[in-house]
Coordinates of C-alpha atoms and ligand atoms in Angstrom, one line a residue:
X10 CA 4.2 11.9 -24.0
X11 CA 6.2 13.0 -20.7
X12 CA 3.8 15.1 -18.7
X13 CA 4.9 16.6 -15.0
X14 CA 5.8 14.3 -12.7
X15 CA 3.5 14.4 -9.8
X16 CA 5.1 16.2 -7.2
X17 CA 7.2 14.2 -4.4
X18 CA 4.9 13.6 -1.1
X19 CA 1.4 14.4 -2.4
X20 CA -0.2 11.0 -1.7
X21 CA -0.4 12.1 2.2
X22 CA 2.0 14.6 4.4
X23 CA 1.6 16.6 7.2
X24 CA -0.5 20.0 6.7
X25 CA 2.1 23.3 7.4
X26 CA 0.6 23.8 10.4
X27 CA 0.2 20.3 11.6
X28 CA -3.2 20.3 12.4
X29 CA -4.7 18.2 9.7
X30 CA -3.5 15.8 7.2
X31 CA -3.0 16.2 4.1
X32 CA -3.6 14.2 1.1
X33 CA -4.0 13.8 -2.6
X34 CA -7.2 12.2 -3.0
X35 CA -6.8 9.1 -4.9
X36 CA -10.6 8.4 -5.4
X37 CA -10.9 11.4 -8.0
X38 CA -8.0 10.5 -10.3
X39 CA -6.9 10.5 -13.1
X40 CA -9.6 13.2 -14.0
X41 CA -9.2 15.3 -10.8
X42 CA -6.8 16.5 -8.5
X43 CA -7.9 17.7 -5.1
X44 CA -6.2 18.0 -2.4
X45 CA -7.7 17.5 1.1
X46 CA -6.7 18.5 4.4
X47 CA -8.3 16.3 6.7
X48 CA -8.6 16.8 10.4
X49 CA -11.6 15.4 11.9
X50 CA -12.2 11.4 13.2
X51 CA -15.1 10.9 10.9
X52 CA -13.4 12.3 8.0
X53 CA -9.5 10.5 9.0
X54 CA -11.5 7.1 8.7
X55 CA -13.6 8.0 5.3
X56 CA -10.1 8.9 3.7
X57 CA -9.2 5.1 4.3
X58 CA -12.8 3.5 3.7
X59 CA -13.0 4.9 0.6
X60 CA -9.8 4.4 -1.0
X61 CA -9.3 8.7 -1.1
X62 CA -5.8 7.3 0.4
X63 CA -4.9 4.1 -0.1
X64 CA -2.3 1.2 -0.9
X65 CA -0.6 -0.4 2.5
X66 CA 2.3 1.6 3.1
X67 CA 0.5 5.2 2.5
X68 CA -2.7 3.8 4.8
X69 CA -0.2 3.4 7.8
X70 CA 1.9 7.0 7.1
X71 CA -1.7 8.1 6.8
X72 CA -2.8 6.9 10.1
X73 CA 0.4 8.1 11.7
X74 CA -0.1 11.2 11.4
X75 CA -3.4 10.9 11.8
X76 CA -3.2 9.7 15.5
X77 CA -1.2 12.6 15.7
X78 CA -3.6 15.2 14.6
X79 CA -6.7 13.4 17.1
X80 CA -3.9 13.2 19.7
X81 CA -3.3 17.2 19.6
X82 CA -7.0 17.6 20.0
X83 CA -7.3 15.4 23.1
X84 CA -8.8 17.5 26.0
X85 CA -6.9 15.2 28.5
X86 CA -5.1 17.3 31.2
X87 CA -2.3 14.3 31.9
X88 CA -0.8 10.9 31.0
X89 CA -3.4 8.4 32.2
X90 CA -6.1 10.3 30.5
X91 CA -3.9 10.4 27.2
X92 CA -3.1 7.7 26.9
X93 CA -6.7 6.1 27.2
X94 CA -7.5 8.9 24.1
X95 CA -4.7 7.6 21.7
X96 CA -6.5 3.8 22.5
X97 CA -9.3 4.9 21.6
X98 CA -8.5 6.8 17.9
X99 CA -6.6 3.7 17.7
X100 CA -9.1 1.2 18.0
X101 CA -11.4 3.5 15.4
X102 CA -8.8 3.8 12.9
X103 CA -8.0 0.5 12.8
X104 CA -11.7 -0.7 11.7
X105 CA -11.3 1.7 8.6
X106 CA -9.8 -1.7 6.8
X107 CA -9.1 -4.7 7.8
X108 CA -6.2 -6.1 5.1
X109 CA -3.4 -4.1 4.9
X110 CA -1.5 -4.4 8.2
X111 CA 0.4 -1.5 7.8
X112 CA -2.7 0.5 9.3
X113 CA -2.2 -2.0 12.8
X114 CA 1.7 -1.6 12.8
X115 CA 1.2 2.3 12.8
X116 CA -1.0 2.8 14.9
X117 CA 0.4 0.4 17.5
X118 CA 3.7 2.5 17.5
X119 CA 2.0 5.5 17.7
X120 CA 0.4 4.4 21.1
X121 CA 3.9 2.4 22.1
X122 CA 5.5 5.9 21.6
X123 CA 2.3 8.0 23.6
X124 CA 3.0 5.1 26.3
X125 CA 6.7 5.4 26.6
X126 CA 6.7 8.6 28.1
X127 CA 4.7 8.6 31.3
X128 CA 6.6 11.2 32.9
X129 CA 6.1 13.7 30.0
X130 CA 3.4 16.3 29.9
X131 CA 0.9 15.8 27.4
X132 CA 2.2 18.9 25.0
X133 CA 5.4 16.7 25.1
X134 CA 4.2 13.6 24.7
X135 CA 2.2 15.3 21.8
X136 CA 5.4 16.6 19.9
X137 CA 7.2 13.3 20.4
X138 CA 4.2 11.6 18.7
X139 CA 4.9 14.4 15.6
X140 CA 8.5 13.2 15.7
X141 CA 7.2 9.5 15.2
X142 CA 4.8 10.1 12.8
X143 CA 7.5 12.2 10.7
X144 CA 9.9 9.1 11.1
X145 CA 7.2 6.2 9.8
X146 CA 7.3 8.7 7.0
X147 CA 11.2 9.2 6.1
X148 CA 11.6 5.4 6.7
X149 CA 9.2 4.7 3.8
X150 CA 10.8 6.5 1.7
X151 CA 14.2 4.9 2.7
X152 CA 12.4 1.5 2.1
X153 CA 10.8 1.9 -1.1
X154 CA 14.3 3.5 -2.6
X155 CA 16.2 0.3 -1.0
X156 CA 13.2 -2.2 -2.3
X157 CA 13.6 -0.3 -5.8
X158 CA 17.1 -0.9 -6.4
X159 CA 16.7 -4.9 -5.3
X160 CA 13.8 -4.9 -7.6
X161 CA 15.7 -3.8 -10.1
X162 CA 18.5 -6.3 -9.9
X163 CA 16.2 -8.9 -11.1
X164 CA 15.9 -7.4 -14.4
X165 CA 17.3 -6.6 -17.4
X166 CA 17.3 -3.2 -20.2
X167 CA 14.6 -4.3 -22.1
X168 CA 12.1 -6.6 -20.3
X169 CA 8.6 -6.4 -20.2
X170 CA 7.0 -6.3 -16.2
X171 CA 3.5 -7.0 -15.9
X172 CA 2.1 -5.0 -12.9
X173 CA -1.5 -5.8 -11.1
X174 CA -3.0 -2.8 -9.0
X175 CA -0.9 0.3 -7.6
X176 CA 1.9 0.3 -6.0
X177 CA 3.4 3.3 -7.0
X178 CA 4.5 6.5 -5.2
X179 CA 0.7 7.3 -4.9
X180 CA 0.5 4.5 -2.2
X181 CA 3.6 4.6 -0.8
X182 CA 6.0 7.6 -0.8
X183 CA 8.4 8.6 -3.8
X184 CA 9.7 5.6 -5.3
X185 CA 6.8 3.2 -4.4
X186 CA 7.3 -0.6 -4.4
X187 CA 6.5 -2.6 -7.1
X188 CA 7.0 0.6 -9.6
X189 CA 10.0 1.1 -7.6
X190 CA 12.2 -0.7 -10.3
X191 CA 10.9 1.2 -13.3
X192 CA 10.4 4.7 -12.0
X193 CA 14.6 4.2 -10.7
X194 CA 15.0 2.3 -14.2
X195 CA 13.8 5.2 -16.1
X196 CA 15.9 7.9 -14.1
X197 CA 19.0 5.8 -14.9
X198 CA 18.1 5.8 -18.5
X199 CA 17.7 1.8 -18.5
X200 CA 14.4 0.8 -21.1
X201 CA 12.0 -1.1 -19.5
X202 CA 8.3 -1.8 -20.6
X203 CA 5.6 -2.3 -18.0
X204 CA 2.2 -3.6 -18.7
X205 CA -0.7 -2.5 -16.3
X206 CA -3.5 -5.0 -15.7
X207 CA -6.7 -2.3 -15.1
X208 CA -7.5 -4.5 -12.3
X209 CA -11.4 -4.3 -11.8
X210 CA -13.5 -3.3 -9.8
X211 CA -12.0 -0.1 -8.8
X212 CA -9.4 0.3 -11.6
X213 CA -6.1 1.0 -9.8
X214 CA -4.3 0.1 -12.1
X215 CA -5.6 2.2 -15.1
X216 CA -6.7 5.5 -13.2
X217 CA -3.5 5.3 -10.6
X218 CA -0.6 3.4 -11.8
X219 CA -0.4 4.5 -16.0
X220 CA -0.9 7.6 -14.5
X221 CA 2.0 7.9 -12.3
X222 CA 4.0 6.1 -14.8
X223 CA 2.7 8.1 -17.7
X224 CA 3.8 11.3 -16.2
X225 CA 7.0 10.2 -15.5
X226 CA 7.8 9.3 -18.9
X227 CA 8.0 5.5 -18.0
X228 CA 6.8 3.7 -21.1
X229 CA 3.5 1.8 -20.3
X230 CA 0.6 -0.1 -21.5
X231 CA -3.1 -0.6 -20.2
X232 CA -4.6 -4.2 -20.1
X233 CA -7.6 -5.4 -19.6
X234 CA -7.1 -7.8 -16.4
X235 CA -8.5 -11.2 -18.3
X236 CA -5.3 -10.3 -21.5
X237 CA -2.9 -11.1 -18.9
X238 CA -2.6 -14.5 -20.0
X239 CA -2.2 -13.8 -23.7
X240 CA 0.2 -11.0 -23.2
X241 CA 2.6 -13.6 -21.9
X242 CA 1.8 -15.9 -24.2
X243 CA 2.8 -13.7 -26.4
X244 CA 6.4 -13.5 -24.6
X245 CA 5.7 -9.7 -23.9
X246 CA 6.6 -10.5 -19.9
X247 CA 9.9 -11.2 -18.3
X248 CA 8.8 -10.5 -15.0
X249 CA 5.9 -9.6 -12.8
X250 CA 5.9 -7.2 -10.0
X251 CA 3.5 -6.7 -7.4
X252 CA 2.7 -5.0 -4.4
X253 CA 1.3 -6.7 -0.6
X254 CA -1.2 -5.7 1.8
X255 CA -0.2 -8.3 4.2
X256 CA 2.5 -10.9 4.0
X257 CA 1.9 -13.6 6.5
X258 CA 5.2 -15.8 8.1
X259 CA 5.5 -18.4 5.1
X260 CA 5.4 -16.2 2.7
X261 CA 1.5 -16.1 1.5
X262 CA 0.5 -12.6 0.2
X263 CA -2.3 -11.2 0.3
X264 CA -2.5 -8.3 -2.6
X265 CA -5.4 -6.4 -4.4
X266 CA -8.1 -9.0 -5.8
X267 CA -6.8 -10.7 -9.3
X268 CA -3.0 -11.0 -8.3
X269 CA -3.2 -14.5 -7.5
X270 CA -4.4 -15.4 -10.8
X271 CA -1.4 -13.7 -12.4
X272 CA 0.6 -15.7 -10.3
X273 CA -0.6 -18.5 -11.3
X274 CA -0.4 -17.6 -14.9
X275 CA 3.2 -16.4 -14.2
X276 CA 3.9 -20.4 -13.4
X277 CA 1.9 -21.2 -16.3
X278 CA 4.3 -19.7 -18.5
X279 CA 7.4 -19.8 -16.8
X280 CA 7.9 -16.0 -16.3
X281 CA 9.4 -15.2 -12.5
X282 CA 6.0 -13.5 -10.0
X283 CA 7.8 -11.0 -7.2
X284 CA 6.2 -9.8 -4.1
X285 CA 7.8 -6.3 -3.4
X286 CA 6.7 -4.2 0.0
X287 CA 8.4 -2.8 3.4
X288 CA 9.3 -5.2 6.2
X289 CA 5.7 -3.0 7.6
X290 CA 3.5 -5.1 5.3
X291 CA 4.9 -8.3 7.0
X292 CA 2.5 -10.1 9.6
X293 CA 5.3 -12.1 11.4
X294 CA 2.2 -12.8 13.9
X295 CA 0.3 -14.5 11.1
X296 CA 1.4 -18.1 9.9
X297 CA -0.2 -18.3 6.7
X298 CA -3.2 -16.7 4.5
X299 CA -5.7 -18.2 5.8
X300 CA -5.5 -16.0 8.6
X301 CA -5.3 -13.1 6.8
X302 CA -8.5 -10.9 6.8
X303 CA -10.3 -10.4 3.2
X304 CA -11.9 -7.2 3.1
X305 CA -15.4 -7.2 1.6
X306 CA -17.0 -4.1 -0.4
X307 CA -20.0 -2.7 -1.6
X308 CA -21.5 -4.4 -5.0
X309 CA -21.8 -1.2 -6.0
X310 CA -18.4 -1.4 -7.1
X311 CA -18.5 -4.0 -9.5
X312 CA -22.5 -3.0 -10.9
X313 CA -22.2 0.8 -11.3
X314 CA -19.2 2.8 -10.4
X315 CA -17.4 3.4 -13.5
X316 CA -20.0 2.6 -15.9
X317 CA -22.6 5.7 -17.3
X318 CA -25.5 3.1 -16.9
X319 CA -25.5 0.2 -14.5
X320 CA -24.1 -2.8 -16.1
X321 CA -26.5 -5.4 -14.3
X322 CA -29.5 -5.1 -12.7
X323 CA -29.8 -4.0 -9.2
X324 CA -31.1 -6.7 -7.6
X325 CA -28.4 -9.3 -9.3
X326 CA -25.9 -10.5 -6.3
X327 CA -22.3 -9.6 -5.9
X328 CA -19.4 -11.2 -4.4
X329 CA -16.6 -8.2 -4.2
X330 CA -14.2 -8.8 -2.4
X331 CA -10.9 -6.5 -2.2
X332 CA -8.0 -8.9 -1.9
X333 CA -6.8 -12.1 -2.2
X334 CA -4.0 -14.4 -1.3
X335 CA -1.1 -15.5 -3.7
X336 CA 0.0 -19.3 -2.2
X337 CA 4.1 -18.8 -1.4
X338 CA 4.5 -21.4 -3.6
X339 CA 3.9 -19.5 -6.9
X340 CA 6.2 -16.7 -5.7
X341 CA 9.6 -16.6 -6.7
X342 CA 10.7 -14.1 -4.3
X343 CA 9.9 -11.5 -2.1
X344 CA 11.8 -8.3 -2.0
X345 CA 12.0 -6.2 1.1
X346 CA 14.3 -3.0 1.9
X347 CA 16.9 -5.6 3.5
X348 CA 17.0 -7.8 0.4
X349 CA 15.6 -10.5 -1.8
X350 CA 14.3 -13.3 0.3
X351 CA 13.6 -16.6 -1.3
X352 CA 11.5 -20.0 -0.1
X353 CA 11.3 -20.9 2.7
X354 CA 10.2 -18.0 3.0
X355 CA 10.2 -18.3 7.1
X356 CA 14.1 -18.9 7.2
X357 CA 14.6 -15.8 4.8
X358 CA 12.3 -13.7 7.2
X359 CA 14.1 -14.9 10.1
X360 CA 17.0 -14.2 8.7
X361 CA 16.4 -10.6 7.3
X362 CA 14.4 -9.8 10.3
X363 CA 15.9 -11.7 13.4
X364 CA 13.9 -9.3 16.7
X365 CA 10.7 -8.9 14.7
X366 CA 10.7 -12.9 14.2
X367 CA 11.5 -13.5 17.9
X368 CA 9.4 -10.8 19.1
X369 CA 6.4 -12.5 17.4
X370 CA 7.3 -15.5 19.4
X371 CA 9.2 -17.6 16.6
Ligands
MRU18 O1 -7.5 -1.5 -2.2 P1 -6.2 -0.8 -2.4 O2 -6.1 0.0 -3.6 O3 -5.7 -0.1 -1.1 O4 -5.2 -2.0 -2.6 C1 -3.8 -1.8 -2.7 C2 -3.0 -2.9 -3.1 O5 -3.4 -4.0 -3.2 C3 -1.5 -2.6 -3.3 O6 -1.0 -3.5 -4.3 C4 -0.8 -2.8 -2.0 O7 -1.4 -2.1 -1.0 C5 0.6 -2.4 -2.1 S1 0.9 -0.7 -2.3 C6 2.6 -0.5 -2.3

């Protein structure tokens, strides 16, 4: 059944008066939906911590305009002063999470934009940080719609895509990533099937993404995360499509938990396993995944969370953590708003993305 849509920009925009930020908060779905305007630093950070926002690309729109919103409270009476303020909500936002570099990238050119203007007065340098914030947020949406229609080059009416967490308009803005294909698939009128892992603990995949694509209309499936295998056993899969957190320069991704066993499955069975995300998730300062942080969470995830009784005891160990990385070698490509880059993955990159690559000292 086609429900409404969820409207465009609710996973995070701007308040109408500019003094908070507002978002859709993720944590609740699919059973509630609350919107929160957010506006204080302790509050900003719990947003991210606890997944009410989350997914790379809509962390770092989020801490955009974030900074923004701390900036316009800062008492300081000039430049200097500023400036020191913006380093300081940066250096506190960025602890919210450690994975997804978007949050870095963001926040960095928020204070590379307060910086640039030391001649400005602070109300100026304050409205130029608006205009910034505003930007990160149109260029998303240009990114996602260009990653969507690459995405959907590499299939075909019909096929079947297996999809592993959320990357969706919910954690990105409009189109999203690695629904981009289907969501631009479906307004074109081209059939395609997607098949959602639930992807445990914190069940992104069934509470966010067979939501969004439910209510689009976009034909869908739920999995359990361990019927991945059979499913493309069963030839159901022509194609997976995921999202990244952090893609380091050779190509290793680091995704939600679980996506590097469905790579590995994807080789298993011979069925092509694409990366999709915005140049933003790249980490051209990283050379490979073992340098990529791994967040770690609370047990409480795994033990309690979504059950109505505890499903182990309390004192029984857990390991949870929120990511891992896929090796470059099981991917078949990674798609990025300039294109569809292919191993080695460091020439592609270098070639999609010549001043970020030199910049990071290649
Ligand atoms: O812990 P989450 O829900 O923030 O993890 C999100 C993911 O792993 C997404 O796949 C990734 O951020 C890409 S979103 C376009």
């Amino acid at each position: 059944m086609m429900i409404e849509p969820i409207p465009r920009d609710a996973s995070v925009r701007l308040s109408d008066d500019g003094r908070a930020v507002r978002i859709l908060d993720q944590s609740r779905l699919p059973n509630e939906t609350v919107y929160l305007e957010l506006s204080q630093p302790q509050e900003l950070y719990e947003a991210i911590a606890s997944l009410r926002v989350r997914g790379a690309p809509a962390i770092g729109i989020f801490a955009a305009y974030a900074m923004y919103v701390l900036a316009r409270q800062s008492p300081a009476p000039h430049y200097a002063p500023f400036l020191e303020d913006c380093r300081k909500i940066r250096r506190y936002l960025n602890a919210s999470r450690p994975t997804a570099v978007n949050l870095r990238h963001m926040l960095d050119r928020m204070v590379s934009v307060a910086a640039a203007a030391p001649c400005m007065d602070v109300s100026s340098i304050q409205e130029t940080m608006k205009e910034a914030a505003l930007s990160i947020h149109r260029e998303d949406i240009a990114m996602c719609r260009a990653i969507s229609e690459y995405g959907l080059s590499l299939v075909k009416p019909g096929d079947g895509i297996l999809t592993h967490c959320n990357a969706g308009p919910l954690a990105t803005s409009r189109y999203g990533t690695g629904l981009g294909p289907l969501f631009l698939a479906q307004e074109r009128g081209i059939p395609l099937h997607a098949w959602c892992d639930e992807t445990r603990p914190l069940l992104q995949g069934a509470r966010l993404t067979t939501y969004e694509l439910q209510r689009a209309g976009v034909d869908c499936t739920l999995i359990c995360d361990n019927m991945a295998s059979l499913v493309m056993r069963e030839g159901k899969i022509n194609a997976c499509f995921v999202g990244c957190d952090r893609v380091a320069r050779n190509g290793d991704t680091a995704n939600k938990i679980g996506t590097s066993g469905v790579a590995i499955l994807a080789k298993h069975y011979g069925i092509p396993f694409y990366v999709l995300g915005p140049s933003s998730t790249i980490d051209f300062t990283c050379p490979d995944g073992e340098h990529i942080p791994i967040e770690q969470r609370d047990g409480g995830e795994i033990k309690d969370k979504f059950f109505t009784k505890p499903s182990a005891l309390p004192e029984v160990k857990c390991y949870n953590p929120a990511f891992d990385v896929t090796d470059h070698s099981l991917i078949t490509a990674i798609v990025t708003e300039k294109g569809i880059c292919r191993a080695p993955f460091e020439e592609s990159f270098a070639q999609q993305f010549p001043e970020a690559w030199k910049g990071a000292g290649q």
